[in-house]
Coordinates of N, CA and C in Angstrom, one line a residue:
M1 N 128.5 159.1 70.6 CA 127.2 158.4 70.4 C 127.3 157.0 70.2
E2 N 128.5 156.6 69.5 CA 128.6 155.1 69.2 C 128.8 154.4 70.5
N3 N 129.6 155.1 71.4 CA 129.8 154.5 72.7 C 128.5 154.3 73.5
K4 N 127.6 155.2 73.4 CA 126.3 155.0 74.1 C 125.5 153.9 73.4
N5 N 125.6 153.8 72.1 CA 124.9 152.6 71.4 C 125.4 151.3 71.8
A6 N 126.8 151.3 72.0 CA 127.4 150.0 72.2 C 126.9 149.6 73.7
I7 N 126.9 150.5 74.6 CA 126.4 150.2 75.9 C 124.9 149.7 76.0
I8 N 124.1 150.3 75.2 CA 122.8 150.0 75.2 C 122.6 148.5 74.5
A9 N 123.4 148.3 73.5 CA 123.3 146.9 72.8 C 123.8 145.9 73.8
A10 N 124.8 146.2 74.6 CA 125.3 145.2 75.7 C 124.3 145.0 76.8
V11 N 123.7 146.0 77.1 CA 122.6 145.8 78.2 C 121.5 145.0 77.7
V12 N 121.0 145.2 76.4 CA 120.0 144.5 75.8 C 120.4 143.0 75.6
A13 N 121.7 142.8 75.2 CA 122.2 141.3 75.0 C 122.1 140.7 76.5
V14 N 122.6 141.3 77.4 CA 122.5 140.7 78.9 C 121.1 140.4 79.2
I15 N 120.1 141.3 79.0 CA 118.7 141.1 79.3 C 118.2 139.9 78.5
V16 N 118.5 139.8 77.3 CA 118.1 138.7 76.5 C 118.6 137.3 77.0
I17 N 119.9 137.3 77.3 CA 120.5 136.1 77.9 C 119.8 135.7 79.1
I18 N 119.6 136.7 80.0 CA 119.0 136.4 81.4 C 117.5 135.8 81.1
A19 N 116.8 136.4 80.2 CA 115.5 136.0 79.8 C 115.4 134.6 79.3
A20 N 116.4 134.3 78.4 CA 116.5 132.9 77.9 C 116.8 132.0 78.9
V21 N 117.7 132.2 79.9 CA 118.0 131.2 80.9 C 116.7 131.0 81.8
G22 N 116.1 132.1 82.1 CA 114.9 132.1 82.9 C 113.8 131.2 82.2
I23 N 113.7 131.4 80.9 CA 112.6 130.5 80.2 C 113.0 129.1 80.2
Y24 N 114.4 128.8 79.9 CA 114.9 127.5 80.0 C 114.5 126.7 81.3
Y25 N 114.9 127.3 82.4 CA 114.7 126.8 83.7 C 113.2 126.7 84.0
G26 N 112.5 127.7 83.6 CA 110.9 127.5 83.8 C 110.4 126.4 83.0
M27 N 110.8 126.1 81.8 CA 110.3 125.0 81.1 C 110.8 123.7 81.6
N28 N 112.0 123.6 82.2 CA 112.5 122.4 82.7 C 112.3 122.2 84.3
N29 N 111.5 123.0 84.9 CA 111.2 122.9 86.2 C 112.4 123.1 87.1
G30 N 113.4 123.8 86.7 CA 114.6 124.0 87.4 C 115.5 122.9 87.3
N31 N 115.3 122.0 86.4 CA 116.2 120.8 86.2 C 117.5 121.3 85.7
D32 N 118.5 120.6 86.2 CA 119.9 121.1 86.0 C 120.6 120.5 84.7
G33 N 119.6 119.9 84.0 CA 120.2 119.3 82.6 C 120.3 117.8 82.8
G34 N 120.1 117.2 84.0 CA 120.2 115.9 84.2 C 118.9 115.2 83.8
E35 N 118.5 114.1 84.4 CA 117.4 113.4 84.0 C 116.2 114.3 84.4
E36 N 115.2 114.2 83.5 CA 114.0 115.0 83.8 C 113.1 114.2 84.8
T37 N 112.2 115.0 85.4 CA 111.3 114.3 86.3 C 110.5 113.2 85.6
P38 N 110.5 112.1 86.2 CA 109.7 110.9 85.4 C 108.3 111.3 85.3
T39 N 107.7 110.9 84.2 CA 106.3 110.9 84.0 C 105.9 109.5 83.6
G40 N 104.6 109.3 83.7 CA 104.1 107.9 83.3 C 103.2 107.4 84.5
D41 N 103.2 106.1 84.5 CA 102.4 105.4 85.5 C 103.1 105.3 86.9
K42 N 102.2 105.1 87.9 CA 102.8 105.0 89.3 C 103.0 103.5 89.5
Y43 N 104.2 103.1 90.1 CA 104.6 101.8 90.3 C 104.9 101.7 91.9
Y44 N 104.7 100.4 92.4 CA 104.8 100.1 93.9 C 105.9 99.0 93.9
F45 N 106.8 99.2 94.9 CA 108.0 98.2 95.1 C 108.0 97.9 96.5
Y46 N 107.9 96.6 96.8 CA 108.2 96.1 98.3 C 109.6 95.6 98.3
L47 N 110.5 96.2 99.1 CA 111.8 95.7 99.3 C 111.8 94.8 100.5
D48 N 112.4 93.6 100.3 CA 112.5 92.7 101.5 C 113.9 92.0 101.6
G49 N 114.4 91.7 102.7 CA 115.6 91.1 102.9 C 116.8 92.1 102.9
M50 N 116.5 93.4 103.1 CA 117.4 94.5 103.0 C 117.4 95.4 104.3
G51 N 117.1 94.7 105.4 CA 117.2 95.3 106.7 C 116.4 96.6 106.8
D52 N 116.9 97.9 107.2 CA 116.2 99.1 107.3 C 115.5 99.5 105.9
L53 N 115.9 99.0 104.8 CA 115.4 99.4 103.6 C 114.0 98.7 103.2
N54 N 113.7 97.6 104.1 CA 112.4 96.8 103.8 C 111.3 97.8 104.0
G55 N 110.3 97.5 102.9 CA 109.1 98.3 103.0 C 108.6 98.7 101.6
W56 N 107.5 99.4 101.5 CA 106.9 99.9 100.3 C 107.5 101.2 99.8
Y57 N 107.8 101.4 98.5 CA 108.2 102.5 97.9 C 107.4 102.8 96.6
T58 N 107.2 104.0 96.3 CA 106.4 104.3 95.1 C 107.2 105.2 94.2
G59 N 107.1 105.0 92.9 CA 107.8 105.7 91.9 C 107.1 105.9 90.6
T60 N 107.4 106.9 89.9 CA 106.6 107.1 88.6 C 107.5 106.9 87.4
G61 N 107.0 106.3 86.3 CA 107.9 106.1 85.1 C 107.1 105.4 84.1
D62 N 107.7 105.4 82.9 CA 107.2 104.7 81.7 C 107.4 103.2 81.8
N63 N 108.3 102.8 82.7 CA 108.4 101.3 82.9 C 109.0 101.1 84.3
G64 N 109.2 99.8 84.6 CA 109.6 99.6 86.0 C 110.9 100.1 86.4
T65 N 111.8 100.0 85.5 CA 113.2 100.6 85.8 C 113.2 102.0 86.1
I66 N 112.6 102.8 85.2 CA 112.6 104.2 85.5 C 111.8 104.6 86.8
A67 N 110.7 103.9 87.1 CA 109.9 104.1 88.3 C 110.7 103.7 89.5
L68 N 111.5 102.5 89.5 CA 112.3 102.0 90.6 C 113.4 103.0 90.9
R69 N 114.0 103.6 89.9 CA 115.1 104.6 90.1 C 114.4 105.8 90.7
D70 N 113.2 106.2 90.3 CA 112.5 107.4 90.8 C 112.2 107.2 92.3
A71 N 111.8 105.9 92.7 CA 111.4 105.6 94.1 C 112.6 105.6 94.9
L72 N 113.7 105.1 94.5 CA 114.9 105.1 95.3 C 115.6 106.5 95.4
D73 N 115.4 107.3 94.3 CA 116.0 108.7 94.3 C 115.2 109.5 95.4
N74 N 113.9 109.2 95.4 CA 113.0 109.9 96.4 C 113.4 109.7 97.8
K75 N 114.0 108.6 98.0 CA 114.4 108.2 99.4 C 115.9 108.4 99.7
G76 N 116.6 108.9 98.7 CA 118.0 109.1 98.7 C 118.8 107.7 98.9
I77 N 118.3 106.6 98.3 CA 119.0 105.4 98.4 C 119.9 105.2 97.2
D78 N 121.2 104.8 97.4 CA 122.1 104.5 96.3 C 121.6 103.2 95.6
Y79 N 121.9 103.1 94.4 CA 121.6 101.9 93.6 C 122.4 101.9 92.3
V80 N 122.4 100.7 91.7 CA 122.9 100.5 90.4 C 121.8 99.6 89.6
I81 N 121.2 100.1 88.7 CA 120.2 99.4 88.0 C 120.4 99.7 86.5
E82 N 120.7 98.7 85.8 CA 121.1 98.8 84.4 C 119.8 99.2 83.6
D83 N 120.0 99.8 82.4 CA 118.9 100.1 81.6 C 117.9 99.1 81.2
N84 N 118.5 97.8 81.2 CA 117.7 96.7 80.8 C 116.8 96.2 82.0
G85 N 117.1 96.8 83.2 CA 116.3 96.5 84.4 C 116.9 95.6 85.4
W86 N 118.2 95.0 85.0 CA 118.8 94.1 85.9 C 119.3 95.0 87.2
I87 N 119.0 94.6 88.4 CA 119.4 95.3 89.6 C 120.7 94.8 89.9
K88 N 121.8 95.7 90.1 CA 123.0 95.4 90.4 C 123.4 95.8 91.9
Q89 N 122.6 96.7 92.4 CA 122.8 97.2 93.9 C 121.6 98.0 94.3
I90 N 121.3 97.9 95.5 CA 120.3 98.7 96.3 C 120.9 98.9 97.6
G91 N 121.2 100.2 97.9 CA 121.8 100.5 99.2 C 123.2 99.8 99.3
D92 N 123.5 99.1 100.3 CA 124.7 98.3 100.5 C 124.6 96.9 100.1
Y93 N 123.4 96.5 99.4 CA 123.2 95.1 98.9 C 123.7 94.9 97.5
I94 N 124.7 94.1 97.4 CA 125.2 93.8 96.2 C 125.3 92.2 95.9
P95 N 124.8 91.7 94.8 CA 124.8 90.2 94.6 C 126.1 89.6 94.6
G96 N 126.1 88.3 95.2 CA 127.4 87.6 95.3 C 127.2 86.2 94.8
D97 N 128.0 85.3 95.3 CA 127.9 83.9 94.7 C 126.7 83.2 95.2
T98 N 126.1 83.5 96.3 CA 125.0 82.8 96.8 C 123.8 83.7 97.2
Q99 N 123.9 85.1 97.0 CA 122.8 85.9 97.1 C 122.6 86.8 96.0
S100 N 121.4 87.1 95.8 CA 121.0 88.0 94.6 C 119.7 88.7 94.9
F101 N 119.2 89.5 93.9 CA 117.9 90.1 94.0 C 117.0 89.2 93.2
A102 N 115.8 88.9 93.9 CA 114.8 88.2 93.3 C 113.6 89.2 93.0
T103 N 113.2 89.2 91.8 CA 112.1 90.1 91.4 C 110.9 89.5 91.0
F104 N 109.9 89.8 91.6 CA 108.5 89.3 91.4 C 107.4 90.4 91.1
V105 N 106.6 90.1 90.1 CA 105.6 91.2 89.7 C 104.2 90.6 90.0
Y106 N 103.4 91.4 90.5 CA 102.0 91.1 90.8 C 101.3 90.9 89.5
A107 N 100.9 89.7 89.1 CA 100.4 89.4 87.8 C 98.8 89.5 87.7
A108 N 98.1 89.7 88.9 CA 96.7 89.8 88.8 C 96.2 91.1 88.2
S109 N 95.1 91.1 87.6 CA 94.7 92.4 87.0 C 94.1 93.3 88.0
A110 N 93.8 92.8 89.3 CA 93.2 93.7 90.3 C 93.9 93.4 91.6
S111 N 93.9 94.4 92.5 CA 94.6 94.1 93.8 C 93.5 94.0 94.9
A112 N 92.2 93.8 94.6 CA 91.2 93.8 95.6 C 91.3 92.6 96.5
S113 N 91.7 91.4 95.9 CA 91.8 90.2 96.8 C 93.2 89.6 96.7
P114 N 94.2 90.3 97.3 CA 95.6 90.0 97.1 C 95.9 88.5 97.6
W115 N 96.8 87.8 96.9 CA 97.2 86.5 97.2 C 98.7 86.4 96.8
E116 N 99.4 85.7 97.6 CA 100.9 85.5 97.3 C 101.1 84.9 95.9
D117 N 100.2 83.9 95.5 CA 100.3 83.2 94.3 C 100.2 84.1 93.0
Y118 N 99.7 85.3 93.3 CA 99.6 86.2 92.2 C 100.9 86.9 91.8
F119 N 102.0 86.7 92.6 CA 103.2 87.2 92.2 C 104.0 86.2 91.4
A120 N 104.5 86.6 90.3 CA 105.3 85.8 89.3 C 106.7 86.2 89.2
A121 N 107.7 85.3 89.3 CA 109.1 85.7 89.0 C 109.3 86.4 87.7
G122 N 110.1 87.5 87.8 CA 110.3 88.2 86.5 C 111.6 88.4 86.2
P123 N 112.0 88.6 84.9 CA 113.4 88.6 84.6 C 114.1 90.0 84.9
S124 N 113.3 91.1 84.7 CA 113.9 92.4 85.0 C 112.7 93.4 85.3
V125 N 112.9 94.4 85.9 CA 111.8 95.4 86.2 C 111.4 96.1 85.0
T126 N 112.3 96.2 83.9 CA 111.9 96.8 82.7 C 110.9 96.1 81.9
D127 N 111.1 94.7 81.8 CA 110.3 93.8 80.9 C 109.1 93.4 81.7
A128 N 108.9 93.5 82.9 CA 107.8 92.8 83.6 C 106.5 93.6 83.3
I129 N 105.4 92.9 83.1 CA 104.1 93.5 83.0 C 103.4 93.6 84.2
G130 N 103.1 94.9 84.7 CA 102.5 95.0 86.0 C 103.2 96.3 86.6
N131 N 102.6 96.7 87.8 CA 103.1 97.8 88.4 C 103.3 97.7 89.9
I132 N 103.1 96.4 90.4 CA 103.3 96.1 91.8 C 104.5 95.1 91.8
F133 N 105.7 95.4 92.5 CA 106.8 94.5 92.5 C 107.2 94.1 94.0
Y134 N 107.6 92.9 94.1 CA 108.3 92.4 95.4 C 109.7 92.0 95.0
I135 N 110.7 92.8 95.7 CA 112.0 92.6 95.3 C 112.7 92.2 96.6
S136 N 113.3 91.1 96.6 CA 114.0 90.6 97.8 C 115.6 90.5 97.4
F137 N 116.3 90.6 98.5 CA 117.7 90.3 98.4 C 117.9 88.9 99.2
T138 N 118.3 87.9 98.5 CA 118.1 86.6 99.2 C 119.1 85.6 98.8
E139 N 119.2 84.5 99.5 CA 120.0 83.3 99.1 C 119.2 82.7 97.9
Y140 N 120.0 82.1 97.0 CA 119.3 81.4 95.9 C 120.2 80.1 95.5
T141 N 119.5 79.2 94.8 CA 120.1 78.1 94.2 C 119.7 78.0 92.7
Y142 N 120.6 77.4 91.8 CA 120.4 77.4 90.5 C 120.5 75.8 90.1
D143 N 119.5 75.3 89.5 CA 119.5 73.9 89.1 C 120.0 73.9 87.6
Y144 N 121.1 73.4 87.3 CA 121.7 73.4 86.0 C 121.1 72.4 85.1
E145 N 120.3 71.4 85.6 CA 119.6 70.5 84.8 C 118.3 71.1 84.3
T146 N 117.5 71.7 85.1 CA 116.2 72.3 84.7 C 116.3 73.8 84.4
F147 N 117.4 74.4 84.8 CA 117.7 75.9 84.5 C 116.6 76.7 85.3
V148 N 116.4 76.2 86.5 CA 115.5 76.9 87.5 C 116.2 77.5 88.6
T149 N 115.9 78.8 88.9 CA 116.5 79.5 90.1 C 115.5 79.5 91.2
T150 N 115.8 79.0 92.3 CA 114.9 79.1 93.5 C 115.5 80.1 94.5
Y151 N 114.7 81.0 94.9 CA 115.0 82.0 95.9 C 114.4 81.6 97.3
D152 N 115.2 81.9 98.4 CA 114.6 81.5 99.7 C 113.7 82.6 100.2
L153 N 113.8 83.7 99.8 CA 112.8 84.8 100.2 C 112.0 85.2 99.0
T154 N 110.7 84.9 99.1 CA 109.6 85.2 98.1 C 108.5 85.7 98.7
P155 N 107.5 86.2 97.9 CA 106.3 86.6 98.4 C 105.6 85.5 99.2
K156 N 105.8 84.3 98.9 CA 105.1 83.1 99.6 C 105.9 82.7 100.9
T157 N 107.2 82.9 101.0 CA 107.9 82.5 102.1 C 108.3 83.6 103.1
T158 N 108.1 84.8 102.8 CA 108.3 85.9 103.7 C 107.4 85.8 104.9
A159 N 107.9 86.0 106.1 CA 107.1 86.0 107.3 C 106.0 87.0 107.4
D160 N 106.3 88.1 106.7 CA 105.3 89.3 106.6 C 104.4 89.3 105.4
S161 N 104.2 88.1 104.9 CA 103.4 88.1 103.6 C 101.9 88.7 103.8
Q162 N 101.4 88.5 104.9 CA 100.0 89.0 105.2 C 100.1 90.5 105.4
T163 N 101.1 91.0 106.1 CA 101.2 92.5 106.3 C 101.5 93.1 105.0
I164 N 102.4 92.5 104.1 CA 102.7 93.1 102.7 C 101.4 93.2 102.0
L165 N 100.6 92.1 102.0 CA 99.4 92.2 101.2 C 98.2 93.0 101.8
A166 N 98.4 93.6 102.9 CA 97.4 94.4 103.6 C 97.9 95.9 103.6
T167 N 99.0 96.1 103.1 CA 99.6 97.5 103.1 C 99.9 97.9 101.6
G168 N 100.6 99.1 101.6 CA 100.9 99.6 100.2 C 99.8 99.7 99.2
P169 N 99.9 99.3 98.0 CA 98.8 99.5 97.1 C 97.5 98.6 97.3
F170 N 97.9 97.5 98.2 CA 96.7 96.6 98.5 C 95.8 97.2 99.7
A171 N 96.3 98.2 100.4 CA 95.6 98.7 101.4 C 94.3 99.7 101.0
T172 N 94.6 100.1 99.7 CA 93.5 101.1 99.2 C 92.5 100.2 98.2
A173 N 92.7 98.8 98.1 CA 92.0 98.0 97.1 C 90.5 97.9 97.7

């Protein structure tokens, strides 16, 4: 009789474990324990100066860094973005002595009348206020007297500025 009770207890224990695993995966949407699916606001990113990667991307997150990671993950693009929002790599593009990532955020409160001058240079995607970004991989110069960095490829200098401002989040304005 004791042997039968031990078998029943073992079967019940296995059922409880299977149920617990099922509940865990159900509550985590099948997440494997890594980062959870981002929640928050929708962000838009235009990549420029990166060949085949150029174009609009959309991601969701509580800040620009989380949303950019989400957008790149959705397209299977490798990247290195620090938690503070500094971009170290997108695809095969890695900053060097004369090239880097330039980040601009759309600073207007509405996108109904888009204009290149509404993009402002930003320090990082985490700290920028706004949800529309233009990120280019470009040549740059730094003036040590004025502490100003000048980028060759910006929303104002890109040949596709009118196309950029008529597509992505601006197309629905």
